[in-house]
Structures are given as structure tokens and as C-alpha cells.
XYZ file of C-alpha atoms in Angstrom:
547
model
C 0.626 -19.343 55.612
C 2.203 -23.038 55.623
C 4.169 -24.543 53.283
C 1.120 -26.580 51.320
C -0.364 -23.479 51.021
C 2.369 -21.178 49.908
C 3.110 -24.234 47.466
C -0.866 -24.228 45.738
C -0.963 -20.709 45.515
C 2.581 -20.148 43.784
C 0.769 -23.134 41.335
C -2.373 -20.765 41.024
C -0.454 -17.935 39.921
C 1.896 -19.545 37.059
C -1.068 -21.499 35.797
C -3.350 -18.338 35.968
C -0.224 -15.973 33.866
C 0.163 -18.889 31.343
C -3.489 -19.394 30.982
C -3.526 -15.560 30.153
C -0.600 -14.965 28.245
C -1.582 -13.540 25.038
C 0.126 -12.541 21.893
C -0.007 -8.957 20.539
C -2.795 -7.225 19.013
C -2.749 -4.014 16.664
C -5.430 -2.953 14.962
C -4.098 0.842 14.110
C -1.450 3.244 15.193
C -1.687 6.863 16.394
C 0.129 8.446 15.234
C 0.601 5.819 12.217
C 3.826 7.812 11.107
C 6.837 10.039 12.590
C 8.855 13.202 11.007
C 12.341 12.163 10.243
C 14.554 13.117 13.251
C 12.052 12.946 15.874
C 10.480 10.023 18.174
C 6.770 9.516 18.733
C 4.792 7.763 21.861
C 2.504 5.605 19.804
C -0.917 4.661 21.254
C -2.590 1.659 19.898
C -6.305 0.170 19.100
C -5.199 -3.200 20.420
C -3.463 -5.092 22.536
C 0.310 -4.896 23.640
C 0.024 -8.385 24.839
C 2.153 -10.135 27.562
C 5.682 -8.769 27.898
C 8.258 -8.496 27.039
C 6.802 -7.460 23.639
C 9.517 -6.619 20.858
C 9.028 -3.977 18.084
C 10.016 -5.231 14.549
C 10.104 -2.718 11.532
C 10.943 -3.768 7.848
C 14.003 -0.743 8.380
C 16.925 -1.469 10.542
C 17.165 1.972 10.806
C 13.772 2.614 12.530
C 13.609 1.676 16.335
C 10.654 0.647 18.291
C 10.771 0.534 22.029
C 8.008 -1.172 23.755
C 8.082 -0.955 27.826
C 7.494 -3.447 30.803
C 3.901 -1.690 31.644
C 1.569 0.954 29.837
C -0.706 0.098 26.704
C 1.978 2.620 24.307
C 4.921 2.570 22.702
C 7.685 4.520 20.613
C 8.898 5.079 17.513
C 12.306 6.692 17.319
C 13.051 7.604 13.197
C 16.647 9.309 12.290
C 17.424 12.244 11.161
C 18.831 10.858 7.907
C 15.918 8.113 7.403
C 14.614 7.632 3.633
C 10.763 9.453 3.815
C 7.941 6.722 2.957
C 5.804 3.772 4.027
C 7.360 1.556 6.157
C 5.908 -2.035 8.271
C 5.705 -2.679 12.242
C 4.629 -5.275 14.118
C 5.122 -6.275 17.766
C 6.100 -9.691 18.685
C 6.615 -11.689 22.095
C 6.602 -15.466 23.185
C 3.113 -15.880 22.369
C 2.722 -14.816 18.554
C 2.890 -11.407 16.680
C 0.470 -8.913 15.993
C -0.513 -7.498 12.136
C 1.822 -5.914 10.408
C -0.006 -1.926 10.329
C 1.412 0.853 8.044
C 3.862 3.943 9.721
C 5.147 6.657 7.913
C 8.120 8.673 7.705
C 7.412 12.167 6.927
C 9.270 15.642 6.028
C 7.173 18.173 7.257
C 6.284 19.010 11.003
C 3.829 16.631 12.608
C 1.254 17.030 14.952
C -1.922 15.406 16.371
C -5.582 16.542 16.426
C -6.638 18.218 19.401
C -10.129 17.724 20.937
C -12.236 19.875 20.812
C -12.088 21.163 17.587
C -15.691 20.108 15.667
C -16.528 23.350 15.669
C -15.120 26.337 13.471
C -15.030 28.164 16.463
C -13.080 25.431 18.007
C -11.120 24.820 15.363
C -7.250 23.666 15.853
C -4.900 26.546 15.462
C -2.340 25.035 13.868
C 1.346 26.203 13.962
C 2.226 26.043 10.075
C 1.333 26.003 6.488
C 2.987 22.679 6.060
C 2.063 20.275 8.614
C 1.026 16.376 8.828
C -2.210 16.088 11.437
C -2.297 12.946 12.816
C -5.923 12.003 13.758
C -8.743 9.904 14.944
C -12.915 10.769 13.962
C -13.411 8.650 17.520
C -16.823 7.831 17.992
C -20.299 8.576 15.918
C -20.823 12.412 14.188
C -17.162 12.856 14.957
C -15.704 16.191 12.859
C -12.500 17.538 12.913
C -11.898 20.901 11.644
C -8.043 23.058 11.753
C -7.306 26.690 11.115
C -5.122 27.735 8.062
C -3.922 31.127 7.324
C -3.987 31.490 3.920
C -3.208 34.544 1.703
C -4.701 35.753 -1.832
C -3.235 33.428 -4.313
C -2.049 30.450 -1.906
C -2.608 26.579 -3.593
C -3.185 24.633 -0.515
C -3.182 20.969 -0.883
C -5.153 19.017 1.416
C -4.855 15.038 1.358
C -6.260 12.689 3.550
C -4.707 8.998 4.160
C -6.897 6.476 5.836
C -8.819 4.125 3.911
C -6.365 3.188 1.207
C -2.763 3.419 3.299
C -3.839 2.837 6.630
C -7.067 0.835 6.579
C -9.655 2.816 8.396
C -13.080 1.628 7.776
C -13.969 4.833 6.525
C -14.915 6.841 3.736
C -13.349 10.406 4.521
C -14.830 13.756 3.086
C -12.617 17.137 3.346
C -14.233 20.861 2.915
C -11.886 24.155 2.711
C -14.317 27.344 4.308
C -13.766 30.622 3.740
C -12.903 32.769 6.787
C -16.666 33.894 6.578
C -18.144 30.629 6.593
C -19.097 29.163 3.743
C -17.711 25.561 1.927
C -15.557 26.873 -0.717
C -14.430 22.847 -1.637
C -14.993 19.451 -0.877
C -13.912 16.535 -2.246
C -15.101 12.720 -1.029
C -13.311 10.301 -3.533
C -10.400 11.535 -5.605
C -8.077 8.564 -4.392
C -10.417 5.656 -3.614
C -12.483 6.567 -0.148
C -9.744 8.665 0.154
C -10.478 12.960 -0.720
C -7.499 14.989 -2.217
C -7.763 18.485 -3.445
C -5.785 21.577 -4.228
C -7.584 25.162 -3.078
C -6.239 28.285 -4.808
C -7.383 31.521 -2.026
C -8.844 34.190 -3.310
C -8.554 36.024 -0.019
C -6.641 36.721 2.334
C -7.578 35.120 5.722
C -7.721 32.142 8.007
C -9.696 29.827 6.129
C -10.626 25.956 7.455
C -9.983 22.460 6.530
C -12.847 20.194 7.583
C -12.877 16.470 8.227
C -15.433 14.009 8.678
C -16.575 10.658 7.234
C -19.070 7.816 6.498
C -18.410 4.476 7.072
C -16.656 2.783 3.803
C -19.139 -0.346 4.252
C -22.301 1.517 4.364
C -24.864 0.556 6.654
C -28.680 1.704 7.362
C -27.204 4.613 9.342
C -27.188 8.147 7.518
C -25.259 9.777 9.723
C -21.872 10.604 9.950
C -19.889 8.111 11.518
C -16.384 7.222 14.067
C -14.524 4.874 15.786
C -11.504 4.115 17.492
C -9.935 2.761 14.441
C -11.444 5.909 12.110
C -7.407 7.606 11.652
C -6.062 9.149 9.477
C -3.191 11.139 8.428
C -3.927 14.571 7.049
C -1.033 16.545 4.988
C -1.969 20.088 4.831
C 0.883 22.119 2.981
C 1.008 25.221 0.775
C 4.305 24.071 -0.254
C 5.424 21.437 -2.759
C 3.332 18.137 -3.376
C 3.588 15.425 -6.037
C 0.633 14.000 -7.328
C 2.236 11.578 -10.061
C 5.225 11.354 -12.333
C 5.538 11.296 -15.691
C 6.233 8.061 -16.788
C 4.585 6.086 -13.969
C 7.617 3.743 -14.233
C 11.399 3.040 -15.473
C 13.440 0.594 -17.553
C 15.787 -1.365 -15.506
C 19.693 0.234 -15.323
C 20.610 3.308 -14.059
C 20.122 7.154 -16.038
C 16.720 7.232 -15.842
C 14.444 9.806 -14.321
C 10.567 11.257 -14.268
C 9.005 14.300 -14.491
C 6.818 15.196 -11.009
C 3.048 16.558 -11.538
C 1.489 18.247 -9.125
C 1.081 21.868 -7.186
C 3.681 24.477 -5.972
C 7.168 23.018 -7.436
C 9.595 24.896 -8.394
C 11.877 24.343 -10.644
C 14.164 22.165 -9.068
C 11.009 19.597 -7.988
C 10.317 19.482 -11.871
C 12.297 16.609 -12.645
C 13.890 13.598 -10.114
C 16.454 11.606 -11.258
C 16.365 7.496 -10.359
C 19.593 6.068 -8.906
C 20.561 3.228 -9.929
C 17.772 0.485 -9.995
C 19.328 -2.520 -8.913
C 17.060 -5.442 -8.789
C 14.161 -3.546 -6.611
C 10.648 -3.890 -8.372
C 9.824 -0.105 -7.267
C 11.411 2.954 -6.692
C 10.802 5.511 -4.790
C 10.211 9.297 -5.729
C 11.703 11.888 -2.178
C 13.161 14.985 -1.655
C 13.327 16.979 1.581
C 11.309 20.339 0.107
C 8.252 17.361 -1.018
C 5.490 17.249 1.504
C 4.855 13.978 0.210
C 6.784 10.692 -1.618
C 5.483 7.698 -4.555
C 6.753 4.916 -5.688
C 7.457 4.157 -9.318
C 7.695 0.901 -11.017
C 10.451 -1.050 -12.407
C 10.336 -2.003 -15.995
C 12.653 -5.325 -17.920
C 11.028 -3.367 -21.050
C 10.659 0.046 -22.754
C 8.803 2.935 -20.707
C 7.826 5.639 -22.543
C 5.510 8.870 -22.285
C 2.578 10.141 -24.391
C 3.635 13.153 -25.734
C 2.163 16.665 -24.684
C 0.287 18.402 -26.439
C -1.653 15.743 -27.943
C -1.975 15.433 -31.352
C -5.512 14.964 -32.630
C -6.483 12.193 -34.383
C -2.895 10.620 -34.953
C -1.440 7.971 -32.943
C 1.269 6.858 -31.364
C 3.380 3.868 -32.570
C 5.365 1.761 -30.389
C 6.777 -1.483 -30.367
C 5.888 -4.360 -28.230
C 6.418 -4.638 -25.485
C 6.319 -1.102 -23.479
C 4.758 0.631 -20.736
C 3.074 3.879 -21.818
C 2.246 6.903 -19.398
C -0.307 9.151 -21.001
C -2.972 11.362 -19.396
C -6.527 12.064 -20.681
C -5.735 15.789 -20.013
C -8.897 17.562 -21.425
C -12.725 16.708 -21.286
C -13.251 13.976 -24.554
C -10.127 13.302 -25.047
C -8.949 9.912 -26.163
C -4.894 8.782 -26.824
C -4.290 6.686 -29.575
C -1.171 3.776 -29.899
C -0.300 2.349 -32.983
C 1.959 -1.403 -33.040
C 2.305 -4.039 -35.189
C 1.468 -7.977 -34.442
C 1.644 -11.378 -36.106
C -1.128 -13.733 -36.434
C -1.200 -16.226 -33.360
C 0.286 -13.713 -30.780
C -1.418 -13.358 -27.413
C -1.742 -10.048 -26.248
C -2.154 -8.757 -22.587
C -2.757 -5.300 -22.122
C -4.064 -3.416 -19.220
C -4.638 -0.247 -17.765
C -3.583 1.039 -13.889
C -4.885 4.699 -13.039
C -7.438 3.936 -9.928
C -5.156 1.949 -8.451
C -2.348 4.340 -9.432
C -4.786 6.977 -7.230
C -5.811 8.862 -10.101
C -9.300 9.718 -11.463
C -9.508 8.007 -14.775
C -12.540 5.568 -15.178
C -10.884 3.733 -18.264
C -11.992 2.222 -21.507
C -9.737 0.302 -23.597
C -11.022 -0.171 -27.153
C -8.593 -2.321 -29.441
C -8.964 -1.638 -33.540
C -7.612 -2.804 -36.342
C -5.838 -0.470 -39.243
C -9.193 0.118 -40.624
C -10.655 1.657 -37.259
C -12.956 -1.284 -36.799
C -13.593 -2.128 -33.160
C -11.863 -5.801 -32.179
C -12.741 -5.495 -28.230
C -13.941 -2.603 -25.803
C -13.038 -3.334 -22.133
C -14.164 -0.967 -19.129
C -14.774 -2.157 -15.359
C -13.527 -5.821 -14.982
C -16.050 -6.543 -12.335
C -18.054 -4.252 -9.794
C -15.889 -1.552 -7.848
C -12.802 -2.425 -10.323
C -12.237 0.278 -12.553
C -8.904 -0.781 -14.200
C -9.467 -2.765 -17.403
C -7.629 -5.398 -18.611
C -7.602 -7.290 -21.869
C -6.574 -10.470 -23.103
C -6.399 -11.184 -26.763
C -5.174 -13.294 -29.551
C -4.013 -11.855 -32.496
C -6.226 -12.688 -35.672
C -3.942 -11.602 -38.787
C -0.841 -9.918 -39.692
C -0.831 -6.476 -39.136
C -1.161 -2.684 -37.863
C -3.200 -2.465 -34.871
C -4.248 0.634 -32.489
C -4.676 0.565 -28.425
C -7.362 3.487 -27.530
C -7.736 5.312 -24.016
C -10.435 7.605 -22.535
C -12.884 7.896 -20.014
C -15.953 6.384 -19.678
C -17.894 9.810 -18.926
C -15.747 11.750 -21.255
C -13.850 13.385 -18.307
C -10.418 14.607 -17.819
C -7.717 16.504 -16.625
C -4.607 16.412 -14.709
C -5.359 13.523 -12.372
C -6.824 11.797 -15.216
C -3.139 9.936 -15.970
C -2.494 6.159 -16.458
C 0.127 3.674 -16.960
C -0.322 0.930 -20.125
C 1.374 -2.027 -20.408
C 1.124 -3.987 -23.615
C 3.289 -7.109 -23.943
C 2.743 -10.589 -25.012
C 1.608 -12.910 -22.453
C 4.162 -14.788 -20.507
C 3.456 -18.026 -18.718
C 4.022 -17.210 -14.927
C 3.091 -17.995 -11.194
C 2.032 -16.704 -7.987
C 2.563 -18.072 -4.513
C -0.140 -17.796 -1.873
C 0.056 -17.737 2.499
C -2.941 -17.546 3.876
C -1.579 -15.528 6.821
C 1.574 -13.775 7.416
C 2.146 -14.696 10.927
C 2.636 -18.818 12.102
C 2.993 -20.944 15.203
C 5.334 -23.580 15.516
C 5.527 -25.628 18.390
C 8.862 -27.123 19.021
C 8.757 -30.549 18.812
C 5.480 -30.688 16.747
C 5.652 -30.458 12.916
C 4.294 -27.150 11.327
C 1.882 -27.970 7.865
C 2.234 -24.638 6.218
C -0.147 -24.342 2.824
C 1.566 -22.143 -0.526
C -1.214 -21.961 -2.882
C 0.611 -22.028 -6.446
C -1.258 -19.668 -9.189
C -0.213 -20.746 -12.553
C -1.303 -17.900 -14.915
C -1.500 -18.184 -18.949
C -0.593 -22.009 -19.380
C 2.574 -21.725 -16.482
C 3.336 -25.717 -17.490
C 6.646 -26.264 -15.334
C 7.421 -27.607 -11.919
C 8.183 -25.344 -9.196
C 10.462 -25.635 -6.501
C 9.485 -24.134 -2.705
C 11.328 -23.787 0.448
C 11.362 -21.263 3.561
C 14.629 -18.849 3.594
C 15.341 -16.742 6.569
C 13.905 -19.551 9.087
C 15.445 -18.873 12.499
C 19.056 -20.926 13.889
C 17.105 -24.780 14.775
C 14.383 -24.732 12.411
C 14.619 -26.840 9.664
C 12.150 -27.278 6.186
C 11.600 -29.576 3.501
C 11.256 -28.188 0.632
C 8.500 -29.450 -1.531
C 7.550 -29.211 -5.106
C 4.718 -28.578 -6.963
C 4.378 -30.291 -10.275
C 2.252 -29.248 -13.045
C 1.113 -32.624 -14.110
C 0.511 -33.889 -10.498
C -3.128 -32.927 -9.654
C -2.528 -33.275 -5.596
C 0.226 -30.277 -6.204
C 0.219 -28.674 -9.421
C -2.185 -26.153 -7.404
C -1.151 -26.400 -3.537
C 1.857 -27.696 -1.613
C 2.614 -28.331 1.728
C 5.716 -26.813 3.947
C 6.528 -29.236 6.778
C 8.570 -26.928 9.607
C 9.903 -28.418 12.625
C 12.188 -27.490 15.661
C 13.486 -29.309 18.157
C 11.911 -29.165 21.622
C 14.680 -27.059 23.352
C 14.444 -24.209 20.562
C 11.954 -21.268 21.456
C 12.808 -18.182 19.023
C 10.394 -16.013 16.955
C 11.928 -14.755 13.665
C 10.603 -13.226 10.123
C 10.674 -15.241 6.956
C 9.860 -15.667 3.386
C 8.440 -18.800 1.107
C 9.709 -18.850 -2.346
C 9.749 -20.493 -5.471
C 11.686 -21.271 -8.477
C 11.096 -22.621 -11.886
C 12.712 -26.220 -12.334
C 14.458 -27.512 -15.892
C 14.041 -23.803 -17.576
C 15.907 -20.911 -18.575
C 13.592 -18.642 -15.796
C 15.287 -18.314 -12.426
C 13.518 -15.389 -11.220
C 12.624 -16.572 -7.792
C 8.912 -15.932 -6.681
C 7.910 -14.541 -3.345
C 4.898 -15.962 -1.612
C 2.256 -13.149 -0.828
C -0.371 -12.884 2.363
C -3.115 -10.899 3.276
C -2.657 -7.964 6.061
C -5.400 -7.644 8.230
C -7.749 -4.994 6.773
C -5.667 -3.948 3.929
C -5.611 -4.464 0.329
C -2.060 -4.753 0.552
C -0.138 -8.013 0.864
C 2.979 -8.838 2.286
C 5.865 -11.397 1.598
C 7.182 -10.695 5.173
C 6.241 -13.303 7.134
C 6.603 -14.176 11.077
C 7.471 -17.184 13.069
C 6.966 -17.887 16.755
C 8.207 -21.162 18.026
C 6.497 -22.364 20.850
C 7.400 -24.027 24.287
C 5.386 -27.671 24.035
C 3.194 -28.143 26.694
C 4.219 -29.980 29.972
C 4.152 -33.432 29.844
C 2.125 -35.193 32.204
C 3.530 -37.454 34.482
């Protein structure tokens, strides 16, 4: 080979590895989670993209190697690591992947091993309390494990996949008896996700079943899979938490909740909050709980509907307060008694659905004669939290009502309602949570600005946590101006000799009033409900310049 040749084809090949250099891709993990003190090989639906790739968690204490070659990677998770949901992407010169869901776990993990669709294939598993990690892979897909169970056993089964992890799929699990028959199922008890808790009435191994339909449906009756169909199964005749009691604190330290749910002993009755700090969640762990949740942060009063209930009396409390109450029996409706002055604007609203709970709610708000002011039910189709807005016509006594539309209830039929006046505020928009710069070329970065219930100020917004050589100028959005009173523009630049990828944040504050309370902007994340203020950054090399 001569020189001129050597020379064209050295050209060939850098053009051809630029030309297909490509950023990382995730669509899901699998396993999307890792027991504490152990390290999983993750395999992706994706792309790994062009190394070197990086691994970025939203824990320091969580490590993510990703290697030269291979289409996996691992997760290594300490012994000592804080059980719960936790963020990953992968990153590398190109751009950064989605930001998919991985959790840490306390019990023993495992994945699901094909073939097991049969219940004479079924997956022996090795204990009682155990997280299957799994995948219904491709069309009529069922997964089924072996549980030894013994007269008088609660098994919990619950299935994560729609709601946590984003799988397109609308899971079903069945408990059968050792002889055959479906003892249980449950489809929806926590969105498309099932949930249930199976007392055995024999001694025996009995078996968990799991299959789905899709969670769009289509003209297709059958069951269906795919490669991004996981889940993450926690089977466990030990202690699980289905809610606490209240579903959230007042700010300040002292506070604790009571835990609902199956096989807890006496110490698992109560868990005490440390001190709150300035987080906007908390979150409820212990090493003996098969599972963890997150309770809210309060600036007002939380308080709890008292048990029993007391028929036909309610409750009084002042405004404003959170209120956890459950609709505990079939027909059964809570009552909440507070008094308001003419002119005051009310917002009051329900969570239970989105809580994961059962409750299909109905607020009706009366007056101290009983007389009906406004009913609420479903905002809008496949919501089923109501919310109400209202303004105060006269002096007076008035009572909040709750129960279910179809006169259901029991213990997953809990709620959280908060009923305060209505506060001007804001919300900050991204339309995506990952960003290209190009050094030397100026970034236009869009922050939608929200203002909710007559929000009249001017707002200030910058980028923190931008990366050593790249700069931002602020902007502001001003309620009176109609070019930003509703969207602003970032302008990001870095100078041509700075190539770095880092994660950031867009905020805003409130100019010329007494609330400082900065405001994070919010994204999507790729097939989730969830958003994200955890953005990414990849500054790019500019392209050659021709001579």
C-alpha cells in the first residue's frame, strides 16, 4: 500500500467513526434495580452508544461501570445505601440517554428464568421474600414462580412496571392453588399496575402468575410482550407497607406516621421522620420492609381522620391542613367541618389514585345547612383525583365530604386532602431534559413559565450547576410583557476549546416580593409520567472548518 493510499483510507475511517458516532440510548433496564450490598450486570433495550460511555446516577453513592465493548453494564449499590427509587443515565461525547428508573431493594433479588409459562415449568424460587426481576418478551408471554406457602401465610404479591418503570403494559397477577385452580387475581389495584395480599388456606406450593395486555389497547385480544414489557415483581410473606397514616408531615423535626399494610409487627407499626430539612418528600425504610414510600412535606397542619369513624358527625379543622382519612367500609363517607369568610378562594383537592390507592373520589362541598354548593368527581377522562376551586359566598360554617363514587371501600380506599386558600404561584417548563451545546455556537433553551391563580410578578431565571466555561444570561419573564410573561429564552454559550458534558438545573425566583422560594424547572422523561428537574448538558466539538 503507498503512501496516498494509506493516507485516503486513514481519512475513510475517521470520517466513517464520526459519521457513526452516536449518543446513548436506554429505553429500559434489566434488572431495573439492585439489593443493597450487591452489584448487578445490567442489560439494556437500547443503545450503549459510542464509547467511552459514562454512568451518571442522582446518588454519589451508587456506581455505574460501563466497559470499552459489550451492549451491558453494572450497577454496584453499598451495603449501607438508603432503599428506594433512584435515576441513571449514560452519557458520552455525543449526548445522553433518558434518565430510566433503578431500584434499591432489601430483600434477595433474582431474575426470571425461561422457561417457566407453564405451572409445570414454573420458577422454583429460593425464598418467601424475593424481588423477580423480569421481562413478558415477546407476544402470549407468561411468567409463572413457585411459592411454598403454609396454612395461614399473607403473601403479598406486587408488580412494578407500568407506573415506576414505564412498560407499555397493563400487568395481571393470579395466585393458584397447588391443585390448580386461580385462587386470586388482581389487574388494576395501582394504576395498570396489580397488587394483592393472599391469605393460604393450605399448606402447599402454590403459584404466582404473570402476564399482561398492552396498556394502549389495540385490535389484538391476545395477551401481549415485548422487549421493553419488565417489570419488577416483590413476592414476600414478610412485612410490606401499603400507605401511612397521615400521607404527609408538617415541616420540623418529631414527627412520624403510622404504616398500613400486611405482616408488621409491632415494631413496623409506627416510623418516626428525621428531621425534615428543606426536602419536599420523605421517605418511609426499614431493613425488615420488603418495600419503601415516600411521604410529603407539609409548611401547614397534617392531620388524620380519626378511627373508628363517627357517623354522621364531622370533623372540624382549620384552614389550611392536609387531612389523611380512609373510606374504610362499603358507603362510607368522612365529613370536615371549617369556617370561611366571604371573598376567600378555596382550593381543595383530593390525591388517592395517584397516591396508588383504590378510591374513585367525590368531593361534595355544603354549607351548615347540608345544602350541596359543588360536587366534583373525575376532572377529565382517566383522572380520577378531583379537584375544586371555589370562592367563598358568605360568612360561615362549611363541610368538605369524601366517598366513593360506587360506594366502595376498604383499606386501600385512603386519601390525602388538602384544603387551603389559593396562593398565586408558578411553574417552570423544559421541554427535554437532555441539551446540545456546541461550543462556539449559542444554545436557545425555551422555560415555559406557568403562572397559576393570578401569579402577577416578574420572575427571574438562570441555569445553576452549568459546567467550568459555560456561561448564561439570565433572563426574565415579566408579567405585563406579553413576548415573556409566558416563555423565556436561555442563551448558553461556550467557548470553542471547551468540550464537557455536565447535569444542571433552570430556576426561578420571584422579583420585588416577600417569596424567595426558588422554582425548579420540570421536563418530561421519556415514557414516564414522571418529570425531572435534572437536566444534562453535552457540549459539542464545532465542526471542522473548511479551508
Amino acid at each position: 500500500m503507498n503512501l496516498r493510499i494509506a493516507i485516503a483510507f486513514a481519512l475513510t475511517v475517521l470520517v466513517t467513526n464520526s459519521a457513526f458516532a452516536a449518543a446513548p440510548e436506554l429505553k429500559s433496564l434489566l434488572p431495573a434495580g439492585a439489593q443493597r450490598g450487591k452489584t448487578v450486570e445490567v442489560t439494556i433495550s437500547g443503545s450503549l452508544g459510542t464509547p467511552p460511555v459514562r454512568g451518571w446516577c442522582s446518588r454519589d453513592d451508587v456506581t455505574i461501570t460501563v466497559p470499552e465493548k459489550g451492549s451491558k453494564f453494572t450497577v454496584a449499590v453499598p451495603a449501607d445505601s438508603q432503599p428506594g427509587l433512584c435515576w441513571i443515565r449514560l452519557t458520552n461525547a455525543e449526548g445522553a440517554s433518558a434518565l430510566r428508573p433503578f431500584v434499591v431493594g432489601t430483600l434477595t433479588e433474582t431474575l426470571d428464568k425461561e422457561p417457566n409459562n407453564e405451572l409445570k415449568k414454573a420458577q422454583q424460587l429460593s425464598s418467601t421474600q424475593v424481588v423477580v426481576h423480569g421481562a413478558l418478551a415477546k407476544a402470549g408471554d407468561v411468567d409463572v414462580f413457585a411459592v411454598p406457602l403454609k396454612a395461614g401465610e399473607t403473601l403479598v404479591a406486587s408488580l412494578e412496571a407500568n407506573g415506576l418503570l414505564g412498560s407499555p403494559m397493563d400487568g395481571l397477577l393470579q395466585v393458584v392453588s397447588p391443585a390448580g385452580f386461580v385462587l386470586q387475581q388482581n389487574d388494576d389495584a395501582r394504576g395498570f399496575d396489580p397488587q394483592f395480599a393472599f391469605t393460604a388456606t393450605t399448606t402447599g406450593t402454590h403459584f404466582v402468575r404473570v402476564f399482561a395486555f398492552p396498556s394502549k389497547p389495540n385490535s389484538s385480544i391476545r395477551l401481549a410482550g415485548a422487549a421493553t414489557y419488565i417489570y419488577r415483581l416483590t413476592l414476600t410473606n414478610g412485612p410490606f407497607v401499603d400507605h401511612t397514616i397521615p400521607f404527609s408531615v408538617t415541616r420540623g423535626a418529631g414527627r412520624s406516621v403510622q404504616l398500613r399494610g400486611w405482616n408488621l409487627n409491632d415494631s413496623l407499626q409506627t416510623f418516626s421522620i428525621p428531621e425534615t430539612g428543606d426536602a419536599e418528600t420523605v421517605r418511609v425504610h426499614h431493613a425488615q420492609l420488603a418495600n419503601t414510600l415516600e411521604v410529603r412535606v407539609d409548611e401547614h397542619a397534617s392531620i388524620s381522620e380519626p378511627e373508628p369513624d363517627v357517623a354522621d358527625k364531622s370533623i372540624e379543622f382549620t384552614l389550611p391542613a392536609t387531612i389523611t382519612g380512609c373510606i374504610s367500609s362499603a358507603g362510607d363517607e368522612d365529613g370536615f367541618a371549617f369556617t370561611a369568610k366571604k371573598g376567600e378562594r378555596l382550593a381543595l383537592r383530593i390525591d388517592s389514585r395517584s397516591l396508588g390507592q383504590e378510591l374513585d373520589a367525590v368531593i361534595e362541598l355544603k354549607d351548615a345547612a347540608g345544602k350541596v354548593l359543588k360536587r366534583v368527581d373525575d376532572p377529565k377522562r382517566g383522572e380520577f383525583d378531583p379537584a375544586l376551586d371555589y370562592t367563598v359566598p358568605k360568612d360561615g360554617q362549611y363541610v368538605l365530604s369524601v366517598s366513593d363514587l360506587f360506594g366502595h371501600g376498604g383499606l386501600r380506599y385512603a386519601y390525602r386532602l388538602t384544603a387551603e386558600l389559593q396562593t398565586p404561584n408558578f411553574q417552570l417548563g423544559a421541554a427535554a431534559n437532555t441539551f446540545k451545546l456546541t461550543a462556539g455556537t449559542p444554545l436557545k433553551l425555551p422555560v415555559t413559565v406557568t403562572r397559576e391563580r393570578g401569579f402577577a410578578g416578574d420572575i427571574e431565571i438562570t441555569a445553576t450547576g452549568l459546567p467550568e466555561g459555560v456561561a448564561v444570561t439570565a433572563v426574565a419573564s415579566v408579567a405585563k410583557d406579553k413576548a415573556t410573561a409566558k416563555k423565556v429564552e436561555l442563551v448558553l454559550t461556550a467557548a470553542e476549546d471547551i468540550i464537557v458534558d455536565s447535569g444542571f438545573q433552570i430556576v426561578g425566583t420571584p422579583k420585588g416580593d416577600d417569596d424567595k422560594r426558588v422554582r425548579k424547572a420540570t421536563a418530561p422523561i421519556a415514557g414516564l409520567t414522571s418529570k425531572t428537574s435534572d437536566l444534562w448538558l453535552t457540549v459539542l466539538k464545532p465542526a471542522p472548518k473548511k479551508k
